[in-house]
Structures are given as C-alpha cells and as structure tokens.
Amino acid sequence: MPPKWLDLLDVRLKEDAALSRLYEEKGPITQGAQAGCFLVVHKETGVHYSMRVYQNDDLSQWKLDELSAALTAQRKLNDAPAQDDDLRCLSRLHEVLGSPKRTLVISELTPTQGGTCTDLFTLVDQRGRIAEQDARQIFTRLVLAVKAAHSAGVVLRNVKPEGVQVRQQGPGTEWAVWLADLHCAAPIKEGAEEECMAGMHGTPEYCAPEVVIWFWHEQGQLGEPPPMYGVQCDAWALGMCLHVMLCGCFPFDSSEEEDELLRSINAAEFSFSDPGWKKLSADALDMVSSLLKREPDDRFPLEEVLQHPFCAGVVSEQVRTTAENTFHNFDKALAALEDDDEE
C-alpha cells in the first residue's frame, strides 16, 4: 500500500488475524443505518462499535483519496467542542486499523433499540410516507446536525435516509436522529465553502446537480472540468430526504438507467402532482421546493431553513428543552456543592 495509506491508520496490524486480539467480531449488522458494517466489541472496554471494512485490493487511488478525505473530516468532527448537542448526532470515529489485506474503520454504534428505532428509509418503507408532524421533527434535527458539521468545517456529501438512524420511544414522543454514514464526508477549506470540492461522491439519487455533472467529466464526455462545488450540495440532499419522507418517493424516476437519472437530476424539474401533496401544508411544499433548486445559490442556506415556518417551531422547542436541561444540571451541581460544604 502507498505511504498515504499508512497516514490514515491509528493502528497497523501485521496480519489480518491480529484484529482478534483487540476486538471480538460479532457478525454483520443487517438492520438500521449501519447495515453493511460489522458489529465488534472492544475486548478491553467491552464497548460495542460499528466496523466498516475496505478490501485493500479494491482501494484505487480515487477510492483512497475519498477515504482519506472522509477520515480527515471525521477526525475534525471529533476535535470539535464536545458540548455541541447537534454534533453528538453524528456518529464518531473511534479508530482506524490496517492489515495487509483490509482497512478497518471503527466508529461509534448508533442506537438500535427502544421504541421505534430504525433507519429513516425503512421507516418510510414501512409507513408509505411519514406524517408531516413527524417529518418536521426528523428533518429539523437532521438540518441541525448537518449545520453543526458545516460549522465544524465538514461537508457530508452523502446525506440520505438509508444513513440516518431515527428513534421514537413511544407514540407522540419526540424523535431522536443520528447521522451514521459519514464515509463520503470531506473537510471544508476555510474561506472556500462554496467551491471547495470536485468529483462525484455519494449516492446518485441524492446528489445535487452540481455534483452529478462530474459523472460525465469522469466518463470522459466533458472536455473541461465542471465548476467546483460546496456545502450547498448537502442542502439539496436534505431537500431530497424531506421529499422522500413526505411523499414516499423520489422526485426523479430512480428506475431509469444511471445516465438518464442523472440527466433528470441535472435538469432539476419536478412537480407536486402526486395527490398526497394536497394533504400537506404550504410550508412543507415551500421547504421542499426551496431546497431542490438547480443552482446552489438559489437554495436556502441552512440558517434560513431553520428560520422557515416549517422548522422554526421545532427549533424553538429544542432551545427551550436545552435551556431547561442546563438549568436542571446547574441546580444538581449546586446542590452537590452545598452537600459537600455541609460535610
């Protein structure tokens, strides 16, 4: 493996079997936002983690560059202030191990139990579509998590329902959200947030028009490289997630061949002709249409998304709850100090 690969590692294993001295492999994760990874248990601490496996023979230079960017971004998130509740909704990188055959990315395990707990795509599939009030909560918390990543200097590039874990402890209770799939994330160059990335990364169905155009460049069909793109590609993906939640389908025909699908996305032409849209609020339709704009500059920045009537109520409630919890914790700490003084 090239020297760049060594730079990615926290631990280098002399042989693949050496992993068993550090972790116990429990088998593949088959459900939830980390499906496709493996469940492992750290032998010293007993902590459960998710393990994403890369076969070294499959790590082309392009793939290695993407992995390097993702790990740099995830380490940047790890270095961000721990008290940011919204950042805690992003699955944290634990460590990276490398053997002659495999590269192993060990990450925080997202919750898998308690009430309704599954990935967002499965939830949509089970229900057909998500009720607007539930979609409002999930979407707003998703936006807050993505915004926190941007503030920490990271763009995610692969926000999609399959990579979002959601949990509701009981009917009518609040939804919790975790972004579990960060393998396409990348660090943002300071001062170049709007034009810091190149290449097609992520799942095609959720890629923004300024991203999918790189497909034809990489196929050799474009002479000059397309313009660089920035953080607003995540805003598009959030709009796609909201469309899928509210309507139960993609705005573009995902059954098409890849080239035809990407052309539909690049044109960014869709409608609210499905009868289900008539049951939804004007705020919901406005939010979807404000994010699925072809030009990145025409999409709502995430600050405006959170101020939009569709999200504002959830944001206000979260601020109130956070303030109440802060005061509660302060009272507990003060009481503990008073007890110490009495002793």
mmCIF file of N, CA and C in Angstrom, residues 130-262:
data_model
loop_
_atom_site.group_PDB
_atom_site.id
_atom_site.type_symbol
_atom_site.label_atom_id
_atom_site.label_comp_id
_atom_site.label_asym_id
_atom_site.label_seq_id
_atom_site.Cartn_x
_atom_site.Cartn_y
_atom_site.Cartn_z
ATOM 1 N N ILE A 130 -44.183 9.582 5.735
ATOM 2 C CA ILE A 130 -44.117 9.999 7.132
ATOM 3 C C ILE A 130 -45.098 11.148 7.358
ATOM 4 N N ALA A 131 -45.868 11.066 8.414
ATOM 5 C CA ALA A 131 -46.798 12.148 8.768
ATOM 6 C C ALA A 131 -46.030 13.464 8.885
ATOM 7 N N GLU A 132 -46.664 14.545 8.449
ATOM 8 C CA GLU A 132 -45.942 15.817 8.367
ATOM 9 C C GLU A 132 -45.338 16.237 9.699
ATOM 10 N N GLN A 133 -46.050 16.059 10.807
ATOM 11 C CA GLN A 133 -45.522 16.482 12.104
ATOM 12 C C GLN A 133 -44.270 15.695 12.465
ATOM 13 N N ASP A 134 -44.267 14.395 12.172
ATOM 14 C CA ASP A 134 -43.077 13.579 12.431
ATOM 15 C C ASP A 134 -41.945 13.973 11.486
ATOM 16 N N ALA A 135 -42.279 14.165 10.216
ATOM 17 C CA ALA A 135 -41.263 14.554 9.231
ATOM 18 C C ALA A 135 -40.639 15.895 9.600
ATOM 19 N N ARG A 136 -41.457 16.803 10.128
ATOM 20 C CA ARG A 136 -40.963 18.119 10.541
ATOM 21 C C ARG A 136 -39.877 17.977 11.623
ATOM 22 N N GLN A 137 -40.153 17.130 12.615
ATOM 23 C CA GLN A 137 -39.185 16.915 13.697
ATOM 24 C C GLN A 137 -37.905 16.269 13.184
ATOM 25 N N ILE A 138 -38.063 15.184 12.437
ATOM 26 C CA ILE A 138 -36.890 14.454 11.939
ATOM 27 C C ILE A 138 -36.046 15.347 11.040
ATOM 28 N N PHE A 139 -36.711 16.042 10.120
ATOM 29 C CA PHE A 139 -35.997 16.893 9.172
ATOM 30 C C PHE A 139 -35.243 18.015 9.896
ATOM 31 N N THR A 140 -35.902 18.682 10.838
ATOM 32 C CA THR A 140 -35.263 19.793 11.535
ATOM 33 C C THR A 140 -34.037 19.321 12.302
ATOM 34 N N ARG A 141 -34.133 18.181 12.962
ATOM 35 C CA ARG A 141 -32.979 17.663 13.704
ATOM 36 C C ARG A 141 -31.866 17.229 12.751
ATOM 37 N N LEU A 142 -32.257 16.766 11.583
ATOM 38 C CA LEU A 142 -31.274 16.417 10.566
ATOM 39 C C LEU A 142 -30.551 17.671 10.068
ATOM 40 N N VAL A 143 -31.298 18.733 9.837
ATOM 41 C CA VAL A 143 -30.695 20.005 9.406
ATOM 42 C C VAL A 143 -29.740 20.530 10.475
ATOM 43 N N LEU A 144 -30.147 20.464 11.740
ATOM 44 C CA LEU A 144 -29.285 20.931 12.822
ATOM 45 C C LEU A 144 -27.969 20.152 12.857
ATOM 46 N N ALA A 145 -28.035 18.848 12.629
ATOM 47 C CA ALA A 145 -26.819 18.029 12.629
ATOM 48 C C ALA A 145 -25.913 18.386 11.451
ATOM 49 N N VAL A 146 -26.504 18.563 10.279
ATOM 50 C CA VAL A 146 -25.712 18.920 9.092
ATOM 51 C C VAL A 146 -25.096 20.305 9.268
ATOM 52 N N LYS A 147 -25.864 21.240 9.800
ATOM 53 C CA LYS A 147 -25.341 22.588 10.044
ATOM 54 C C LYS A 147 -24.181 22.544 11.037
ATOM 55 N N ALA A 148 -24.296 21.707 12.076
ATOM 56 C CA ALA A 148 -23.213 21.572 13.046
ATOM 57 C C ALA A 148 -21.946 21.040 12.376
ATOM 58 N N ALA A 149 -22.117 20.090 11.452
ATOM 59 C CA ALA A 149 -20.960 19.580 10.705
ATOM 60 C C ALA A 149 -20.317 20.690 9.879
ATOM 61 N N HIS A 150 -21.139 21.477 9.192
ATOM 62 C CA HIS A 150 -20.607 22.589 8.396
ATOM 63 C C HIS A 150 -19.855 23.575 9.281
ATOM 64 N N SER A 151 -20.418 23.887 10.452
ATOM 65 C CA SER A 151 -19.771 24.831 11.365
ATOM 66 C C SER A 151 -18.433 24.294 11.868
ATOM 67 N N ALA A 152 -18.306 22.960 11.921
ATOM 68 C CA ALA A 152 -17.055 22.338 12.347
ATOM 69 C C ALA A 152 -16.073 22.174 11.192
ATOM 70 N N GLY A 153 -16.474 22.618 9.989
ATOM 71 C CA GLY A 153 -15.578 22.552 8.839
ATOM 72 C C GLY A 153 -15.657 21.262 8.055
ATOM 73 N N VAL A 154 -16.862 20.660 8.014
ATOM 74 C CA VAL A 154 -17.037 19.379 7.323
ATOM 75 C C VAL A 154 -18.301 19.411 6.479
ATOM 76 N N VAL A 155 -18.194 18.937 5.235
ATOM 77 C CA VAL A 155 -19.365 18.728 4.383
ATOM 78 C C VAL A 155 -19.582 17.230 4.280
ATOM 79 N N LEU A 156 -20.838 16.768 4.243
ATOM 80 C CA LEU A 156 -21.130 15.336 4.386
ATOM 81 C C LEU A 156 -21.217 14.586 3.062
ATOM 82 N N ARG A 157 -21.805 15.196 2.037
ATOM 83 C CA ARG A 157 -21.821 14.672 0.662
ATOM 84 C C ARG A 157 -22.610 13.381 0.458
ATOM 85 N N ASN A 158 -23.211 12.818 1.501
ATOM 86 C CA ASN A 158 -23.978 11.587 1.293
ATOM 87 C C ASN A 158 -25.128 11.494 2.292
ATOM 88 N N VAL A 159 -25.836 12.620 2.487
ATOM 89 C CA VAL A 159 -26.991 12.616 3.388
ATOM 90 C C VAL A 159 -28.138 11.903 2.670
ATOM 91 N N LYS A 160 -28.610 10.816 3.267
ATOM 92 C CA LYS A 160 -29.690 10.039 2.646
ATOM 93 C C LYS A 160 -30.419 9.271 3.736
ATOM 94 N N PRO A 161 -31.685 8.929 3.521
ATOM 95 C CA PRO A 161 -32.467 8.236 4.561
ATOM 96 C C PRO A 161 -31.842 6.929 5.027
ATOM 97 N N GLU A 162 -31.182 6.210 4.104
ATOM 98 C CA GLU A 162 -30.574 4.925 4.485
ATOM 99 C C GLU A 162 -29.482 5.096 5.535
ATOM 100 N N GLY A 163 -28.853 6.273 5.599
ATOM 101 C CA GLY A 163 -27.761 6.514 6.537
ATOM 102 C C GLY A 163 -28.170 7.288 7.770
ATOM 103 N N VAL A 164 -29.475 7.454 7.972
ATOM 104 C CA VAL A 164 -29.987 8.209 9.123
ATOM 105 C C VAL A 164 -30.731 7.248 10.051
ATOM 106 N N GLN A 165 -30.289 7.168 11.294
ATOM 107 C CA GLN A 165 -30.977 6.349 12.292
ATOM 108 C C GLN A 165 -31.944 7.225 13.081
ATOM 109 N N VAL A 166 -33.169 6.760 13.237
ATOM 110 C CA VAL A 166 -34.182 7.533 13.975
ATOM 111 C C VAL A 166 -34.767 6.669 15.082
ATOM 112 N N ARG A 167 -35.181 7.333 16.166
ATOM 113 C CA ARG A 167 -35.797 6.594 17.266
ATOM 114 C C ARG A 167 -36.874 7.432 17.936
ATOM 115 N N GLN A 168 -38.013 6.810 18.196
ATOM 116 C CA GLN A 168 -39.099 7.419 18.951
ATOM 117 C C GLN A 168 -39.479 6.439 20.067
ATOM 118 N N GLN A 169 -39.334 6.882 21.309
ATOM 119 C CA GLN A 169 -39.522 5.978 22.435
ATOM 120 C C GLN A 169 -40.963 5.505 22.576
ATOM 121 N N GLY A 170 -41.923 6.331 22.140
ATOM 122 C CA GLY A 170 -43.327 5.944 22.212
ATOM 123 C C GLY A 170 -44.160 6.877 21.364
ATOM 124 N N PRO A 171 -45.394 6.516 21.023
ATOM 125 C CA PRO A 171 -46.241 7.372 20.190
ATOM 126 C C PRO A 171 -46.367 8.777 20.768
ATOM 127 N N GLY A 172 -46.157 9.770 19.917
ATOM 128 C CA GLY A 172 -46.300 11.154 20.348
ATOM 129 C C GLY A 172 -45.074 11.749 21.002
ATOM 130 N N THR A 173 -44.059 10.922 21.293
ATOM 131 C CA THR A 173 -42.830 11.460 21.887
ATOM 132 C C THR A 173 -41.920 11.998 20.784
ATOM 133 N N GLU A 174 -40.885 12.715 21.187
ATOM 134 C CA GLU A 174 -40.004 13.350 20.215
ATOM 135 C C GLU A 174 -39.112 12.316 19.519
ATOM 136 N N TRP A 175 -38.736 12.652 18.292
ATOM 137 C CA TRP A 175 -37.831 11.812 17.527
ATOM 138 C C TRP A 175 -36.392 12.214 17.802
ATOM 139 N N ALA A 176 -35.533 11.215 17.960
ATOM 140 C CA ALA A 176 -34.088 11.441 18.016
ATOM 141 C C ALA A 176 -33.493 10.999 16.677
ATOM 142 N N VAL A 177 -32.430 11.663 16.260
ATOM 143 C CA VAL A 177 -31.853 11.433 14.933
ATOM 144 C C VAL A 177 -30.343 11.299 15.057
ATOM 145 N N TRP A 178 -29.775 10.333 14.315
ATOM 146 C CA TRP A 178 -28.318 10.175 14.234
ATOM 147 C C TRP A 178 -27.917 10.006 12.765
ATOM 148 N N LEU A 179 -26.883 10.718 12.366
ATOM 149 C CA LEU A 179 -26.293 10.531 11.041
ATOM 150 C C LEU A 179 -25.176 9.508 11.182
ATOM 151 N N ALA A 180 -25.396 8.321 10.638
ATOM 152 C CA ALA A 180 -24.478 7.206 10.896
ATOM 153 C C ALA A 180 -23.476 6.963 9.776
ATOM 154 N N ASP A 181 -23.749 7.462 8.583
ATOM 155 C CA ASP A 181 -22.903 7.148 7.427
ATOM 156 C C ASP A 181 -22.133 8.402 7.013
ATOM 157 N N LEU A 182 -20.853 8.456 7.380
ATOM 158 C CA LEU A 182 -20.022 9.619 7.057
ATOM 159 C C LEU A 182 -18.872 9.246 6.125
ATOM 160 N N HIS A 183 -19.015 8.159 5.370
ATOM 161 C CA HIS A 183 -17.860 7.678 4.604
ATOM 162 C C HIS A 183 -17.581 8.503 3.347
ATOM 163 N N CYS A 184 -18.438 9.486 3.046
ATOM 164 C CA CYS A 184 -18.170 10.389 1.925
ATOM 165 C C CYS A 184 -17.889 11.820 2.389
ATOM 166 N N ALA A 185 -17.787 12.018 3.704
ATOM 167 C CA ALA A 185 -17.553 13.365 4.230
ATOM 168 C C ALA A 185 -16.191 13.896 3.775
ATOM 169 N N ALA A 186 -16.048 15.222 3.836
ATOM 170 C CA ALA A 186 -14.787 15.845 3.430
ATOM 171 C C ALA A 186 -14.589 17.133 4.211
ATOM 172 N N PRO A 187 -13.337 17.486 4.500
ATOM 173 C CA PRO A 187 -13.085 18.760 5.186
ATOM 174 C C PRO A 187 -13.330 19.928 4.248
ATOM 175 N N ILE A 188 -13.812 21.022 4.798
ATOM 176 C CA ILE A 188 -14.053 22.238 4.027
ATOM 177 C C ILE A 188 -12.831 23.140 4.126
ATOM 178 N N LYS A 189 -12.408 23.636 2.992
ATOM 179 C CA LYS A 189 -11.301 24.594 3.008
ATOM 180 C C LYS A 189 -11.816 25.942 3.493
ATOM 181 N N GLU A 190 -11.205 26.471 4.530
ATOM 182 C CA GLU A 190 -11.661 27.726 5.117
ATOM 183 C C GLU A 190 -11.633 28.846 4.090
ATOM 184 N N GLY A 191 -12.753 29.555 4.005
ATOM 185 C CA GLY A 191 -12.858 30.654 3.057
ATOM 186 C C GLY A 191 -13.294 30.229 1.669
ATOM 187 N N ALA A 192 -13.446 28.909 1.451
ATOM 188 C CA ALA A 192 -13.845 28.424 0.123
ATOM 189 C C ALA A 192 -15.006 27.444 0.246
ATOM 190 N N GLU A 193 -15.941 27.762 1.152
ATOM 191 C CA GLU A 193 -17.044 26.844 1.435
ATOM 192 C C GLU A 193 -17.925 26.576 0.220
ATOM 193 N N GLU A 194 -17.984 27.530 -0.707
ATOM 194 C CA GLU A 194 -18.892 27.385 -1.855
ATOM 195 C C GLU A 194 -18.221 26.755 -3.071
ATOM 196 N N GLU A 195 -16.909 26.553 -3.031
ATOM 197 C CA GLU A 195 -16.237 25.959 -4.189
ATOM 198 C C GLU A 195 -14.974 25.231 -3.727
ATOM 199 N N CYS A 196 -15.195 24.202 -2.931
ATOM 200 C CA CYS A 196 -14.053 23.516 -2.329
ATOM 201 C C CYS A 196 -13.933 22.053 -2.732
ATOM 202 N N MET A 197 -14.869 21.540 -3.568
ATOM 203 C CA MET A 197 -14.857 20.111 -3.862
ATOM 204 C C MET A 197 -15.037 19.835 -5.353
ATOM 205 N N ALA A 198 -14.526 18.673 -5.734
ATOM 206 C CA ALA A 198 -14.660 18.213 -7.119
ATOM 207 C C ALA A 198 -14.998 16.726 -7.099
ATOM 208 N N GLY A 199 -15.525 16.234 -8.213
ATOM 209 C CA GLY A 199 -15.805 14.814 -8.340
ATOM 210 C C GLY A 199 -17.194 14.434 -7.869
ATOM 211 N N MET A 200 -17.661 13.287 -8.361
ATOM 212 C CA MET A 200 -18.975 12.788 -7.967
ATOM 213 C C MET A 200 -18.812 11.832 -6.797
ATOM 214 N N HIS A 201 -19.379 12.206 -5.660
ATOM 215 C CA HIS A 201 -19.300 11.404 -4.452
ATOM 216 C C HIS A 201 -20.709 11.240 -3.880
ATOM 217 N N GLY A 202 -20.954 10.111 -3.229
ATOM 218 C CA GLY A 202 -22.252 9.894 -2.614
ATOM 219 C C GLY A 202 -23.141 9.009 -3.457
ATOM 220 N N THR A 203 -24.390 8.891 -3.031
ATOM 221 C CA THR A 203 -25.388 8.055 -3.702
ATOM 222 C C THR A 203 -26.067 8.875 -4.798
ATOM 223 N N PRO A 204 -26.030 8.411 -6.067
ATOM 224 C CA PRO A 204 -26.516 9.238 -7.185
ATOM 225 C C PRO A 204 -27.898 9.837 -6.980
ATOM 226 N N GLU A 205 -28.859 9.064 -6.411
ATOM 227 C CA GLU A 205 -30.232 9.563 -6.257
ATOM 228 C C GLU A 205 -30.305 10.832 -5.411
ATOM 229 N N TYR A 206 -29.331 11.044 -4.544
ATOM 230 C CA TYR A 206 -29.374 12.189 -3.629
ATOM 231 C C TYR A 206 -28.341 13.258 -3.973
ATOM 232 N N CYS A 207 -27.591 13.053 -5.046
ATOM 233 C CA CYS A 207 -26.566 14.020 -5.440
ATOM 234 C C CYS A 207 -27.196 15.248 -6.088
ATOM 235 N N ALA A 208 -26.635 16.418 -5.806
ATOM 236 C CA ALA A 208 -27.124 17.682 -6.357
ATOM 237 C C ALA A 208 -26.695 17.827 -7.821
ATOM 238 N N PRO A 209 -27.369 18.694 -8.575
ATOM 239 C CA PRO A 209 -26.998 18.889 -9.985
ATOM 240 C C PRO A 209 -25.539 19.251 -10.195
ATOM 241 N N GLU A 210 -24.977 20.093 -9.304
ATOM 242 C CA GLU A 210 -23.573 20.496 -9.474
ATOM 243 C C GLU A 210 -22.611 19.353 -9.178
ATOM 244 N N VAL A 211 -23.122 18.278 -8.543
ATOM 245 C CA VAL A 211 -22.295 17.095 -8.281
ATOM 246 C C VAL A 211 -22.423 16.099 -9.421
ATOM 247 N N VAL A 212 -23.657 15.848 -9.881
ATOM 248 C CA VAL A 212 -23.857 14.806 -10.897
ATOM 249 C C VAL A 212 -23.184 15.154 -12.220
ATOM 250 N N ILE A 213 -22.970 16.443 -12.477
ATOM 251 C CA ILE A 213 -22.337 16.819 -13.751
ATOM 252 C C ILE A 213 -20.906 16.282 -13.827
ATOM 253 N N TRP A 214 -20.308 16.006 -12.663
ATOM 254 C CA TRP A 214 -18.967 15.422 -12.649
ATOM 255 C C TRP A 214 -18.974 13.993 -13.172
ATOM 256 N N PHE A 215 -20.140 13.347 -13.178
ATOM 257 C CA PHE A 215 -20.233 11.988 -13.719
ATOM 258 C C PHE A 215 -19.765 11.967 -15.173
ATOM 259 N N TRP A 216 -20.249 12.916 -15.963
ATOM 260 C CA TRP A 216 -19.894 12.930 -17.392
ATOM 261 C C TRP A 216 -18.440 13.347 -17.592
ATOM 262 N N HIS A 217 -17.916 14.165 -16.707
ATOM 263 C CA HIS A 217 -16.491 14.502 -16.797
ATOM 264 C C HIS A 217 -15.635 13.268 -16.518
ATOM 265 N N GLU A 218 -16.010 12.498 -15.490
ATOM 266 C CA GLU A 218 -15.248 11.305 -15.137
ATOM 267 C C GLU A 218 -15.401 10.204 -16.178
ATOM 268 N N GLN A 219 -16.483 10.279 -16.981
ATOM 269 C CA GLN A 219 -16.675 9.326 -18.086
ATOM 270 C C GLN A 219 -15.961 9.779 -19.352
ATOM 271 N N GLY A 220 -15.304 10.922 -19.277
ATOM 272 C CA GLY A 220 -14.575 11.436 -20.430
ATOM 273 C C GLY A 220 -15.451 12.118 -21.462
ATOM 274 N N GLN A 221 -16.693 12.498 -21.064
ATOM 275 C CA GLN A 221 -17.617 13.102 -22.022
ATOM 276 C C GLN A 221 -17.587 14.630 -21.995
ATOM 277 N N LEU A 222 -16.845 15.197 -21.050
ATOM 278 C CA LEU A 222 -16.706 16.648 -20.973
ATOM 279 C C LEU A 222 -15.235 17.005 -21.121
ATOM 280 N N GLY A 223 -14.981 18.038 -21.887
ATOM 281 C CA GLY A 223 -13.591 18.455 -22.077
ATOM 282 C C GLY A 223 -13.020 19.085 -20.829
ATOM 283 N N GLU A 224 -13.568 20.224 -20.452
ATOM 284 C CA GLU A 224 -13.098 20.939 -19.277
ATOM 285 C C GLU A 224 -13.810 20.437 -18.025
ATOM 286 N N PRO A 225 -13.120 20.418 -16.888
ATOM 287 C CA PRO A 225 -13.785 20.021 -15.637
ATOM 288 C C PRO A 225 -14.912 20.984 -15.303
ATOM 289 N N PRO A 226 -16.006 20.494 -14.735
ATOM 290 C CA PRO A 226 -17.100 21.376 -14.291
ATOM 291 C C PRO A 226 -16.625 22.272 -13.145
ATOM 292 N N PRO A 227 -17.412 23.277 -12.794
ATOM 293 C CA PRO A 227 -17.043 24.134 -11.660
ATOM 294 C C PRO A 227 -16.976 23.344 -10.353
ATOM 295 N N MET A 228 -16.105 23.782 -9.465
ATOM 296 C CA MET A 228 -16.068 23.204 -8.120
ATOM 297 C C MET A 228 -17.395 23.498 -7.421
ATOM 298 N N TYR A 229 -17.723 22.709 -6.418
ATOM 299 C CA TYR A 229 -18.975 22.914 -5.687
ATOM 300 C C TYR A 229 -18.702 22.953 -4.184
ATOM 301 N N GLY A 230 -19.751 23.271 -3.409
ATOM 302 C CA GLY A 230 -19.538 23.477 -1.981
ATOM 303 C C GLY A 230 -20.620 22.870 -1.111
ATOM 304 N N VAL A 231 -20.816 23.475 0.063
ATOM 305 C CA VAL A 231 -21.661 22.890 1.106
ATOM 306 C C VAL A 231 -23.136 22.810 0.727
ATOM 307 N N GLN A 232 -23.564 23.580 -0.273
ATOM 308 C CA GLN A 232 -24.984 23.552 -0.635
ATOM 309 C C GLN A 232 -25.410 22.241 -1.281
ATOM 310 N N CYS A 233 -24.436 21.380 -1.600
ATOM 311 C CA CYS A 233 -24.822 20.034 -2.067
ATOM 312 C C CYS A 233 -25.544 19.280 -0.953
ATOM 313 N N ASP A 234 -25.200 19.570 0.308
ATOM 314 C CA ASP A 234 -25.904 18.939 1.427
ATOM 315 C C ASP A 234 -27.326 19.482 1.573
ATOM 316 N N ALA A 235 -27.513 20.767 1.232
ATOM 317 C CA ALA A 235 -28.863 21.344 1.291
ATOM 318 C C ALA A 235 -29.785 20.629 0.299
ATOM 319 N N TRP A 236 -29.285 20.350 -0.906
ATOM 320 C CA TRP A 236 -30.061 19.597 -1.898
ATOM 321 C C TRP A 236 -30.440 18.223 -1.333
ATOM 322 N N ALA A 237 -29.455 17.523 -0.756
ATOM 323 C CA ALA A 237 -29.721 16.184 -0.220
ATOM 324 C C ALA A 237 -30.764 16.220 0.891
ATOM 325 N N LEU A 238 -30.738 17.266 1.697
ATOM 326 C CA LEU A 238 -31.764 17.417 2.739
ATOM 327 C C LEU A 238 -33.149 17.588 2.108
ATOM 328 N N GLY A 239 -33.217 18.351 1.027
ATOM 329 C CA GLY A 239 -34.479 18.504 0.306
ATOM 330 C C GLY A 239 -34.978 17.179 -0.248
ATOM 331 N N MET A 240 -34.054 16.366 -0.748
ATOM 332 C CA MET A 240 -34.428 15.039 -1.248
ATOM 333 C C MET A 240 -34.961 14.163 -0.118
ATOM 334 N N CYS A 241 -34.299 14.212 1.033
ATOM 335 C CA CYS A 241 -34.758 13.428 2.186
ATOM 336 C C CYS A 241 -36.177 13.843 2.599
ATOM 337 N N LEU A 242 -36.417 15.158 2.621
ATOM 338 C CA LEU A 242 -37.744 15.639 3.017
ATOM 339 C C LEU A 242 -38.799 15.213 1.995
ATOM 340 N N HIS A 243 -38.463 15.292 0.714
ATOM 341 C CA HIS A 243 -39.399 14.846 -0.326
ATOM 342 C C HIS A 243 -39.753 13.378 -0.123
ATOM 343 N N VAL A 244 -38.742 12.547 0.116
ATOM 344 C CA VAL A 244 -38.973 11.108 0.300
ATOM 345 C C VAL A 244 -39.836 10.863 1.538
ATOM 346 N N MET A 245 -39.574 11.601 2.628
ATOM 347 C CA MET A 245 -40.367 11.420 3.841
ATOM 348 C C MET A 245 -41.833 11.773 3.612
ATOM 349 N N LEU A 246 -42.077 12.915 2.968
ATOM 350 C CA LEU A 246 -43.447 13.420 2.842
ATOM 351 C C LEU A 246 -44.243 12.716 1.755
ATOM 352 N N CYS A 247 -43.544 12.300 0.696
ATOM 353 C CA CYS A 247 -44.250 11.738 -0.465
ATOM 354 C C CYS A 247 -44.072 10.227 -0.587
ATOM 355 N N GLY A 248 -43.009 9.700 0.028
ATOM 356 C CA GLY A 248 -42.753 8.275 -0.074
ATOM 357 C C GLY A 248 -42.096 7.860 -1.356
ATOM 358 N N CYS A 249 -41.605 8.826 -2.133
ATOM 359 C CA CYS A 249 -40.972 8.506 -3.406
ATOM 360 C C CYS A 249 -39.954 9.591 -3.752
ATOM 361 N N PHE A 250 -39.152 9.324 -4.786
ATOM 362 C CA PHE A 250 -38.185 10.305 -5.269
ATOM 363 C C PHE A 250 -38.875 11.298 -6.206
ATOM 364 N N PRO A 251 -38.365 12.518 -6.271
ATOM 365 C CA PRO A 251 -38.924 13.460 -7.257
ATOM 366 C C PRO A 251 -38.508 13.122 -8.682
ATOM 367 N N PHE A 252 -37.470 12.291 -8.811
ATOM 368 C CA PHE A 252 -36.985 11.885 -10.129
ATOM 369 C C PHE A 252 -37.070 10.363 -10.216
ATOM 370 N N ASP A 253 -37.285 9.828 -11.398
ATOM 371 C CA ASP A 253 -37.532 8.407 -11.597
ATOM 372 C C ASP A 253 -36.254 7.607 -11.348
ATOM 373 N N SER A 254 -36.175 6.955 -10.188
ATOM 374 C CA SER A 254 -34.969 6.210 -9.830
ATOM 375 C C SER A 254 -34.869 4.873 -10.558
ATOM 376 N N SER A 255 -35.908 4.500 -11.314
ATOM 377 C CA SER A 255 -35.858 3.249 -12.067
ATOM 378 C C SER A 255 -35.136 3.420 -13.400
ATOM 379 N N GLU A 256 -34.831 4.650 -13.754
ATOM 380 C CA GLU A 256 -34.143 4.930 -15.009
ATOM 381 C C GLU A 256 -32.706 4.426 -14.958
ATOM 382 N N GLU A 257 -32.102 4.267 -16.139
ATOM 383 C CA GLU A 257 -30.673 3.994 -16.194
ATOM 384 C C GLU A 257 -29.930 5.159 -15.568
ATOM 385 N N GLU A 258 -28.712 4.884 -15.063
ATOM 386 C CA GLU A 258 -27.983 5.907 -14.304
ATOM 387 C C GLU A 258 -27.822 7.204 -15.093
ATOM 388 N N ASP A 259 -27.459 7.104 -16.364
ATOM 389 C CA ASP A 259 -27.248 8.311 -17.159
ATOM 390 C C ASP A 259 -28.544 9.123 -17.266
ATOM 391 N N GLU A 260 -29.673 8.439 -17.482
ATOM 392 C CA GLU A 260 -30.958 9.138 -17.604
ATOM 393 C C GLU A 260 -31.377 9.751 -16.271
ATOM 394 N N LEU A 261 -31.152 9.013 -15.166
ATOM 395 C CA LEU A 261 -31.479 9.538 -13.842
ATOM 396 C C LEU A 261 -30.683 10.806 -13.560
ATOM 397 N N LEU A 262 -29.385 10.766 -13.852
ATOM 398 C CA LEU A 262 -28.543 11.927 -13.570
ATOM 399 C C LEU A 262 -28.925 13.116 -14.443
#
